[in-house]
XYZ file of C-alpha atoms in Angstrom:
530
model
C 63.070 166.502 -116.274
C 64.665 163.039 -117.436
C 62.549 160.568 -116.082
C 58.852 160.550 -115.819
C 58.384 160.501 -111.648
C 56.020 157.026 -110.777
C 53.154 157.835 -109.541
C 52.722 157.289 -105.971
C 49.836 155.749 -104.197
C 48.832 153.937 -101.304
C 49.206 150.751 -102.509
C 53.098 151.585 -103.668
C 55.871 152.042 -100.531
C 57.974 154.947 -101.568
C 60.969 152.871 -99.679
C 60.816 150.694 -102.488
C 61.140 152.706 -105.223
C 64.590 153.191 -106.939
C 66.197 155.640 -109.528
C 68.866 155.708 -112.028
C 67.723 158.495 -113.846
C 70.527 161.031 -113.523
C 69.639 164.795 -114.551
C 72.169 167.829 -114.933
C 69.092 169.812 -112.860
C 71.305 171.470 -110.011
C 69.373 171.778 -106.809
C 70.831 173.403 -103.339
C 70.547 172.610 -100.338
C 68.117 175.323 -99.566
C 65.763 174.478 -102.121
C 65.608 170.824 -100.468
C 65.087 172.221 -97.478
C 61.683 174.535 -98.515
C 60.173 171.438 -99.837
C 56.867 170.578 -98.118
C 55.783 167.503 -99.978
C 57.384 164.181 -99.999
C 55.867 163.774 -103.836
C 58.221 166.751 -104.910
C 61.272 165.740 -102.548
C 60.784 162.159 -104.927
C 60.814 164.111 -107.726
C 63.709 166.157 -106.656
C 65.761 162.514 -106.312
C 64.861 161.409 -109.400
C 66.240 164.430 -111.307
C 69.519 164.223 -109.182
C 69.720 160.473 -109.848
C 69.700 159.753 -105.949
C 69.140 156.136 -104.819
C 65.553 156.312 -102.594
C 65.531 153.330 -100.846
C 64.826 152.774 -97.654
C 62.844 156.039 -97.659
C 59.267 156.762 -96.258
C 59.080 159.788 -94.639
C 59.824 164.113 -96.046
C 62.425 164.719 -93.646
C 64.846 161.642 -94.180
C 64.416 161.953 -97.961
C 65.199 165.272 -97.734
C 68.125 164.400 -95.334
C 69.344 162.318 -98.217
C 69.495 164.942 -101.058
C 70.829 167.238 -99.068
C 74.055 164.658 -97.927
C 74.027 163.714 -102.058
C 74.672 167.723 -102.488
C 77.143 167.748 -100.350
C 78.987 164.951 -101.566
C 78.639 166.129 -105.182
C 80.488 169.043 -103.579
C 83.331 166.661 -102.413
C 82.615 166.773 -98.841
C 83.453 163.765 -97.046
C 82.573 164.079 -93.192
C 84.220 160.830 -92.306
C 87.331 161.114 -93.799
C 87.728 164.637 -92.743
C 87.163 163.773 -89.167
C 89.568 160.802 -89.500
C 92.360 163.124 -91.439
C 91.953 165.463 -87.715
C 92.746 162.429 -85.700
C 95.775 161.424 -87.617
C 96.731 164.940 -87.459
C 95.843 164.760 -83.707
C 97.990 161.776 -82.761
C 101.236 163.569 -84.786
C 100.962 166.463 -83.320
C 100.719 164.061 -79.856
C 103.584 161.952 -81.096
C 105.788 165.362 -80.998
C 104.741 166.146 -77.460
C 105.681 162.480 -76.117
C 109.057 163.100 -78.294
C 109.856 166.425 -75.874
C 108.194 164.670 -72.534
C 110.253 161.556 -73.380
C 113.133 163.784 -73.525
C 112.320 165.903 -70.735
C 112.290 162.997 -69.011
C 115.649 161.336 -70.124
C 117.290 164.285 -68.690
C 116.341 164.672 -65.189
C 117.101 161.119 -64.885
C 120.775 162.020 -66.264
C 120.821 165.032 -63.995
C 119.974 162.661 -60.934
C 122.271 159.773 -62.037
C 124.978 162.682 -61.546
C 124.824 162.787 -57.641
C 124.388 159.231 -57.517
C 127.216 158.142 -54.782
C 128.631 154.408 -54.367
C 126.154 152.088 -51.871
C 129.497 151.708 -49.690
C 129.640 155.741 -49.051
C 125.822 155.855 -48.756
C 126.505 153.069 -45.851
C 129.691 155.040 -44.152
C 128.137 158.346 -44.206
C 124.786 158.135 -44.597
C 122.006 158.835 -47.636
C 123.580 161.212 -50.545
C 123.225 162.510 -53.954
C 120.154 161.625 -55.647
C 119.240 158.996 -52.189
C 119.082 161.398 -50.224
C 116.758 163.253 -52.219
C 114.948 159.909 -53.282
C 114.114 159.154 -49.416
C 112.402 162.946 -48.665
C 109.929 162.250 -51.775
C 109.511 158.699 -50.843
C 108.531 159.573 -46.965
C 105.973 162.530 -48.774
C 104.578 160.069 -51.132
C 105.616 161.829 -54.744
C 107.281 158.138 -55.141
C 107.948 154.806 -54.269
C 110.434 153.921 -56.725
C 112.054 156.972 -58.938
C 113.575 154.034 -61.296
C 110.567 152.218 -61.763
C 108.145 155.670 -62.062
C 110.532 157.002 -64.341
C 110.447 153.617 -66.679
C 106.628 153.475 -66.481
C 106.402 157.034 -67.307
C 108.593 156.561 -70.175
C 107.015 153.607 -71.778
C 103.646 154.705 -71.488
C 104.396 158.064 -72.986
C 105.616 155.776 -75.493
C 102.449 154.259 -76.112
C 100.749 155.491 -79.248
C 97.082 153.579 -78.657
C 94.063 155.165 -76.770
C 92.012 152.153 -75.773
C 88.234 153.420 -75.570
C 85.885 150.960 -73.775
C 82.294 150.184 -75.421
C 80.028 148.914 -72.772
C 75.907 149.674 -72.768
C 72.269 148.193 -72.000
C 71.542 144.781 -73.034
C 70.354 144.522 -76.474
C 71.270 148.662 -77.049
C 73.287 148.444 -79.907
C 76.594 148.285 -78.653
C 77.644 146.374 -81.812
C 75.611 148.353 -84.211
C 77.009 151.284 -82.839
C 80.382 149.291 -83.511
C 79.997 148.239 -87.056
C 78.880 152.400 -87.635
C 82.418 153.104 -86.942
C 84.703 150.873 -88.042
C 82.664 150.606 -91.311
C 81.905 147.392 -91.780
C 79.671 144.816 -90.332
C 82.053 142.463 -88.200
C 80.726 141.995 -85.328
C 77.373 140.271 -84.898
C 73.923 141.764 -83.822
C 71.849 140.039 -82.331
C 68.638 141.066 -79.773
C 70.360 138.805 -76.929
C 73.661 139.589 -75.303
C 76.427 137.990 -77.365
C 79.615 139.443 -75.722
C 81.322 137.037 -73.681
C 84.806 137.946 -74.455
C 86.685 141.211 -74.854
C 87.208 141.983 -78.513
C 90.084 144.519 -79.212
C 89.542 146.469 -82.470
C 92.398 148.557 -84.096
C 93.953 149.250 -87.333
C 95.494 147.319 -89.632
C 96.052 147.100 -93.723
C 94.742 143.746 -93.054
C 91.763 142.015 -92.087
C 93.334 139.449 -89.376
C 92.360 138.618 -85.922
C 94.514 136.468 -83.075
C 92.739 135.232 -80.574
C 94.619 134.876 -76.747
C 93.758 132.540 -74.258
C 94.533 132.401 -71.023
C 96.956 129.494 -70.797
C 99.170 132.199 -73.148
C 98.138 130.015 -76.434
C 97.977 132.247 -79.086
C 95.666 131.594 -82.424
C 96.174 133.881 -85.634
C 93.345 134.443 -88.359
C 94.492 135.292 -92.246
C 92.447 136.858 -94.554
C 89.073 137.504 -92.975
C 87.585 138.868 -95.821
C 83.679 138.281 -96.503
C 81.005 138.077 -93.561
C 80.903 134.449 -93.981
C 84.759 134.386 -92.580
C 83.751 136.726 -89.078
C 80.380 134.618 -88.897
C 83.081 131.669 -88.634
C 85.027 132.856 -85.972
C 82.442 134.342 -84.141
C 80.214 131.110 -83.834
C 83.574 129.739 -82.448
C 83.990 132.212 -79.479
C 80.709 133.908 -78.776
C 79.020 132.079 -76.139
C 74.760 132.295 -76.459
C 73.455 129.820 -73.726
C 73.226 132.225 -70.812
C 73.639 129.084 -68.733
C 77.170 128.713 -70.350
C 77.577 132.543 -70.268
C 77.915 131.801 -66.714
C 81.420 130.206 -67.088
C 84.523 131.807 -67.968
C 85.105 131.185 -71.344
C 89.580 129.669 -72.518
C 89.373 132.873 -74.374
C 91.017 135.717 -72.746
C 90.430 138.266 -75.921
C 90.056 138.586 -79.368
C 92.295 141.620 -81.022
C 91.434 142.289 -84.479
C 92.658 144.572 -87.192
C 90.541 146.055 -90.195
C 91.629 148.677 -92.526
C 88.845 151.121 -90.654
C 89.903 155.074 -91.425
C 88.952 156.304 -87.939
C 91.322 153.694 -86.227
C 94.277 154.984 -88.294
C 94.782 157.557 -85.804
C 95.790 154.947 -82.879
C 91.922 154.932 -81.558
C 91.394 151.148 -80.596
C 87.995 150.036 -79.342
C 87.124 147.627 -76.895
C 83.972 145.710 -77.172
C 83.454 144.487 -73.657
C 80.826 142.063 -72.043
C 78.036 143.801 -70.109
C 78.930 144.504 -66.568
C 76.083 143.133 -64.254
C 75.339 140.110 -65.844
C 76.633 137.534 -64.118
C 80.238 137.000 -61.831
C 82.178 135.641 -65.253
C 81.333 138.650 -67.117
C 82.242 140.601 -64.434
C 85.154 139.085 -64.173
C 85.835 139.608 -68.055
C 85.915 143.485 -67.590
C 87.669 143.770 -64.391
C 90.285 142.188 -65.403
C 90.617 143.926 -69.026
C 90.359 147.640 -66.606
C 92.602 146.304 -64.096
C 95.730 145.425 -67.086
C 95.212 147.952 -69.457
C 95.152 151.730 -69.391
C 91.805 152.835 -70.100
C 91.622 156.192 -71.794
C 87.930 156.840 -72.814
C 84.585 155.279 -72.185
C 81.691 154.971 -74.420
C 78.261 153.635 -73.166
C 75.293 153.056 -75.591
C 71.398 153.771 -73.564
C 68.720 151.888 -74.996
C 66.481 155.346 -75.336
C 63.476 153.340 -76.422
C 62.915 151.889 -72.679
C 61.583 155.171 -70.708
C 65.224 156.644 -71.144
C 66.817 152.897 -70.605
C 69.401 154.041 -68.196
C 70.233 150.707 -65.897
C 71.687 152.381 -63.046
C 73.006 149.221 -61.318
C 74.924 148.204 -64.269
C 76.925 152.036 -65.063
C 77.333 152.405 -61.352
C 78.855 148.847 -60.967
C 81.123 149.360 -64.089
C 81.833 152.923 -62.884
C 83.221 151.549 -59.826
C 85.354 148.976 -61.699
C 86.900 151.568 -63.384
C 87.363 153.843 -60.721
C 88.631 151.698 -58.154
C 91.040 149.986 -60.675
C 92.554 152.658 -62.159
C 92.740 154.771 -58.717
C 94.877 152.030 -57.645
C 96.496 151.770 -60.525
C 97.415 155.536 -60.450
C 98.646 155.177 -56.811
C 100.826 153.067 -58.070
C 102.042 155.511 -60.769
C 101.637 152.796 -63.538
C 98.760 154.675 -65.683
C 96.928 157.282 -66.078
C 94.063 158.735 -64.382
C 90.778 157.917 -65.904
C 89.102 161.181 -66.639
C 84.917 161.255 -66.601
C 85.131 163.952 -68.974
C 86.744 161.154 -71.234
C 83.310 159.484 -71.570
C 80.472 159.997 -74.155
C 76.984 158.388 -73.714
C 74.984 157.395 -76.750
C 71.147 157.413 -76.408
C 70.839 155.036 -78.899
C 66.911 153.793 -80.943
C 66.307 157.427 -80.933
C 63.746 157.035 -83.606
C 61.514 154.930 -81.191
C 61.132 157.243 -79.145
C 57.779 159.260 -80.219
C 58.784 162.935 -81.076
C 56.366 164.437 -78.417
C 58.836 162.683 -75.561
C 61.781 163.198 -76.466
C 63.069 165.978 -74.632
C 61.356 164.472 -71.978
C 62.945 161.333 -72.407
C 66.707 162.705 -73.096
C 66.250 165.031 -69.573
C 65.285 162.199 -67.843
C 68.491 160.393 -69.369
C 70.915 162.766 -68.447
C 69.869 163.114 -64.736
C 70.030 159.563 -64.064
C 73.247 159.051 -65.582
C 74.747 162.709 -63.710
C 73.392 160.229 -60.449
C 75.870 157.502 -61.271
C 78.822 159.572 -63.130
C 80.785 162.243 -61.727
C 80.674 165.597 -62.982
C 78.691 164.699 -66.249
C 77.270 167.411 -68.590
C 74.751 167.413 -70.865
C 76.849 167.892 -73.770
C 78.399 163.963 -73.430
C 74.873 163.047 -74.094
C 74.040 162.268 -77.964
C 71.120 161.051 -79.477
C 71.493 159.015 -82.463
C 69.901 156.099 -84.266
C 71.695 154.007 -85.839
C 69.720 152.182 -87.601
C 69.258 154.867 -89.170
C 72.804 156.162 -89.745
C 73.805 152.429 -90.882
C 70.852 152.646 -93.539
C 72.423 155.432 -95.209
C 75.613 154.211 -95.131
C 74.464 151.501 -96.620
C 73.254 153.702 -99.383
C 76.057 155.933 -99.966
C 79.636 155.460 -97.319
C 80.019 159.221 -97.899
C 76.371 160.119 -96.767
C 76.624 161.315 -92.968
C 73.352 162.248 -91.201
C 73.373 165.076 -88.770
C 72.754 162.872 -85.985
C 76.283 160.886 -86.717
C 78.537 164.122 -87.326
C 77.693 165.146 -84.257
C 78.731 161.477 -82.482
C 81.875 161.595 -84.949
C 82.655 165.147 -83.612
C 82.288 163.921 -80.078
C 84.426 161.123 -80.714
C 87.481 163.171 -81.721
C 87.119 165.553 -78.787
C 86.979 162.540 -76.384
C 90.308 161.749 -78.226
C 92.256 164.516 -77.995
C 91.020 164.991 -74.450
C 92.423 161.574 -74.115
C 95.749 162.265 -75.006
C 95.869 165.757 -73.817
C 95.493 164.003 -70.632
C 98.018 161.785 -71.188
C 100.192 163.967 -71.818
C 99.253 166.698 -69.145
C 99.340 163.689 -66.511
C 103.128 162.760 -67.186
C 103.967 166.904 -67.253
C 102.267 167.482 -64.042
C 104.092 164.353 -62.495
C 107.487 165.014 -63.818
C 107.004 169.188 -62.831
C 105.875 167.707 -58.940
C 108.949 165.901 -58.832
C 111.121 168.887 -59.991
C 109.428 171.131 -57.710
C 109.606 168.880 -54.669
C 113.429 167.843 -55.416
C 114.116 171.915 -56.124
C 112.539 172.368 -52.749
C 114.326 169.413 -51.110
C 117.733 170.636 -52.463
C 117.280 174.139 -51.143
C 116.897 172.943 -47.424
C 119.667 170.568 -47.948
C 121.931 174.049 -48.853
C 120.677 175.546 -46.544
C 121.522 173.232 -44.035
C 124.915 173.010 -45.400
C 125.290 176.722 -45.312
C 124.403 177.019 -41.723
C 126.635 174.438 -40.841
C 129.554 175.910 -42.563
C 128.635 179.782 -41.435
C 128.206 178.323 -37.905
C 131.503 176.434 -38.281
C 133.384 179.673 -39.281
C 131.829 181.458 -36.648
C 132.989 178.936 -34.003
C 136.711 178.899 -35.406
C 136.271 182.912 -35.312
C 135.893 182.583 -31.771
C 138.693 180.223 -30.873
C 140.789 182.351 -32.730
C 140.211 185.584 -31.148
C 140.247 183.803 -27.342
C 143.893 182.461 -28.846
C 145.196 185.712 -29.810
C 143.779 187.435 -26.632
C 145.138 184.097 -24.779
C 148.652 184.825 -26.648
C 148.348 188.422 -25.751
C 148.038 187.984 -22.184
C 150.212 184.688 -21.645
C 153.699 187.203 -21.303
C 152.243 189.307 -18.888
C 150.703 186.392 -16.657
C 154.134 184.478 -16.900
C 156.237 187.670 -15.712
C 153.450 188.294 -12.740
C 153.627 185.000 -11.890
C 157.408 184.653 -11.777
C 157.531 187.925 -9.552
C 154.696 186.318 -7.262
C 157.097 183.712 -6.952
C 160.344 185.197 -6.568
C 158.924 187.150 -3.992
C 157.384 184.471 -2.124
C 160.647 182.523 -1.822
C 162.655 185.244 -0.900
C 160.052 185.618 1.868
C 160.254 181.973 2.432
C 163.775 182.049 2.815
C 164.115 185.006 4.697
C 161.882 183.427 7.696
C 163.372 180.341 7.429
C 167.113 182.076 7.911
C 165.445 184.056 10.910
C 164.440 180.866 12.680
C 168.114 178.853 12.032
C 169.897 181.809 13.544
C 167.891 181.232 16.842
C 170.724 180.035 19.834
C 168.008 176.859 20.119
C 168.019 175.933 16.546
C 171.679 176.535 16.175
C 172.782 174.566 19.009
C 170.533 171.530 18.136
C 171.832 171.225 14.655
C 175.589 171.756 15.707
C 175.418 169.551 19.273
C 174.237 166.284 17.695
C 175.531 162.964 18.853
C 176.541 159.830 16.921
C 173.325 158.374 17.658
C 171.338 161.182 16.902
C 172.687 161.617 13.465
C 169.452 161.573 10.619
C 172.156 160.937 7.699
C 174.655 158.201 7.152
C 177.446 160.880 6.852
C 179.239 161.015 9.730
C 179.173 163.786 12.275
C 182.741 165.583 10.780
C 180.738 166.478 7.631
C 177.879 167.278 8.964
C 179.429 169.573 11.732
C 181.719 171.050 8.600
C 178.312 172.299 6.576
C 176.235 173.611 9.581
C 179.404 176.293 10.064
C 178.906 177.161 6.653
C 175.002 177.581 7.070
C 176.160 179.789 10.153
């Protein structure tokens, strides 16, 4: 062994004892994990030259030698999960490049049956109008333009904002600080929150604060916690009687060189929902402007499973009534429950006899208040806990946190799957619905121009069999004439001949005379009709 292991008593805290004593004694993790005694655990540290503090209990020292094992072995559980997200959002990136393109050329298809406004006007709704109006009066659209813009630019988007809401006083910014990796944001027992803070990545440590008048204020160089205590005194408002008031500050968006945000992940620390109208206001707004793609809410376990059911349903509703008009709209995404993980936070307060107890009774009242929730969005975790090992080592990971880090990159790929899948499924509606739309429209056309040709068919044949019979019909009529005025004639000769008739046209008198010619002429022609 190289070091002689203190001896511990009751008078000596084994949290306080330290180690530099390195040793090459290999241990596994199997051999940590048959260990029954914390004195030989200690021991077991001291030859592997890990740093104890902190430590009081068998199972979390062991924890600890097994995560220095493991990281002898170059396993880092952080990094690795934030390598999968970057790898994650490329892969995404090359979807939205195809979507985006997808999308480019149905609107070029369309544009090609777009006719003049004047020829719309003259003869009615054409081309791509025509076909704009039947999805319009079934509701796929309200503006194919506009959806096809909105689509296109938030396909475009490469950040998936994740909300961080909770209890009061459950860790929210703990929970925070565990992620991003460093200790920015301030914890303190009291609600702090009065502003939405906007985290994401950046090579930088800088922060710009916006305020609602549109002023905009930019931070340099926040480097050291004396720098964040400095701006947060400046914007976090503590006198719940001033908490009461909307704050000039519309958000704070900072940027810190955090691994797990490298990946496009931004999260939103947002005021507690419940609290009072201005909060309520704060968050509204935020979910009513941006396009919320996850949801994490930290449970204060350590208060009989600390689930305030008037605060997630009232922020539920925010969110769901928001973004459903929002999606009506066709200006975001749908938010997805499944896009939503709930952290049961102080786990280590809660005595180890309860805790099943405690996490059952967690998961049915938040199933009462969130739509189709399953058990497996619920994680335990403490992270005090977590942070304390951090603290110790970056690269030592408990259990407890691989499982929330593992959880947090399946609620992101959910996220942009969904994304993604959303913008499909719109764009494939619209196809189907236009394909369909088209189809009568042919149709139409075709029975227009088959009963068309049918009609001429028929005034064709009743020409040629008009044509046909015309010569015949002439030649009866003309001998239906002839006939008739030879008749005509013949009984009209019979009744001149009579001696009356004869002798009344021939004896006329001067006075009697129905023509100016005089009688001479008129006596000439009736011997010729005689």
């Amino acid at each position: 062994m190289a070091g002689a292991r203190p001896e511990i008593g009751k008078s000596m805290a084994p949290h306080l004892l330290t180690t530099t004593v390195s040793s090459d004694c290999e241990y596994t993790p199997e051999d940590i994990r048959q260990v029954t005694e914390f004195e030989d655990a200690f021991e077991m540290g001291e030859d592997m030259g890990v740093d104890m503090r902190g430590l009081d209990e068998l199972d979390e020292t062991k924890q600890r030698l097994i995560m220095h094992i493991e990281k002898k072995e170059g396993s880092n559980y952080k990094q690795e999960v934030a390598q999968d997200l970057v790898n994650v959002s490329k892969d995404d990136v090359k979807k939205k490049k195809k979507l985006i393109d997808l999308l480019d050329k149905f609107q070029e298809e369309l544009e090609q049956f777009t006719v003049e406004e004047d020829q719309t006007q003259k003869h009615g709704k054409r081309g791509s109008a025509a076909i704009e109006s039947l999805l319009k009066t079934e509701g796929a659209t309200s503006n194919l333009e506009i959806d096809f813009q909105q689509k296109i630019q938030r396909t475009k988007n490469n950040e998936c904002l994740v909300v961080v809401s909770g209890e009061t006083s459950a860790g929210k910014s703990s929970v925070l600080n565990l992620l991003i990796g460093e200790k920015i944001l301030p914890v303190h027992h009291n609600p702090c929150t009065s502003v939405i803070t906007r985290i994401s990545y950046g090579k930088q440590r800088t922060a710009k604060i916006v305020f609602r008048d549109g002023r905009l204020s930019s931070l340099e160089d926040l480097d050291g916690k004396d720098k964040w205590k400095t701006l947060w005194d400046q914007i976090y408002v503590k006198d719940e009687n001033e908490r009461e008031l909307a704050t000039e500050v519309k958000e704070i968006r900072i940027f810190v060189p955090a691994i797990l945000l490298k990946c496009g992940l931004v999260l939103v620390d947002s005021p507690g929902i419940g609290e009072n109208d201005a909060m309520d206001e704060v968050i509204t707004a935020f979910v009513e402007e941006n396009d919320i793609m996850g949801f994490l809410y930290i449970v204060k376990s350590d208060n009989a499973g600390g689930v305030d059911e008037d605060r997630l349903g009232s922020l539920l509703k925010v969110i769901m009534e928001k973004q459903k008009k929002k999606t009506e709209g066709g200006s975001t995404t749908p938010f997805d429950p499944k896009c939503a993980i709930f952290v049961c936070n102080m786990w280590d307060l809660v005595k180890e006899h309860e805790r099943k107890l405690v996490f059952d009774y967690a998961v049915t009242k938040l199933g009462l208040y969130w739509p189709g929730l399953t058990e497996t969005q619920v994680v335990t975790m403490s992270t005090r806990k977590c942070q304390r090992e951090v603290d110790v080592d970056p690269q030592y990971i408990l259990p407890e946190y691989k499982q929330f880090l593992d959880d947090m990159k399946e609620l992101f790929v959910k996220a942009l799957d969904r994304r993604i899948k959303t913008t499909y499924k719109w764009l494939e509606n619209i196809l189907v619905r236009s394909v369909h739309h088209l189809k009568i429209i042919v149709r139409r056309i075709d029975n227009s121009e088959e009963d068309l040709a049918t009609t001429m068919k028929n005034v064709h044949s009743k020409l040629t069999r008009l044509k046909e019979h015309s010569h015949d019909f002439i030649q009866t009529q003309r001998i239906k004439l002839d006939t008739e005025s030879k008749e005509i004639t013949r009984a009209f000769k019979e009744e001149l001949i009579k001696p009356q008739v004869k002798f009344r046209i021939c004896q006329w008198i001067d006075g009697e005379t129905p023509v100016d010619d005089d009688w001479d002429t008129i006596k000439h022609m009736s011997k010729k009709w005689f």
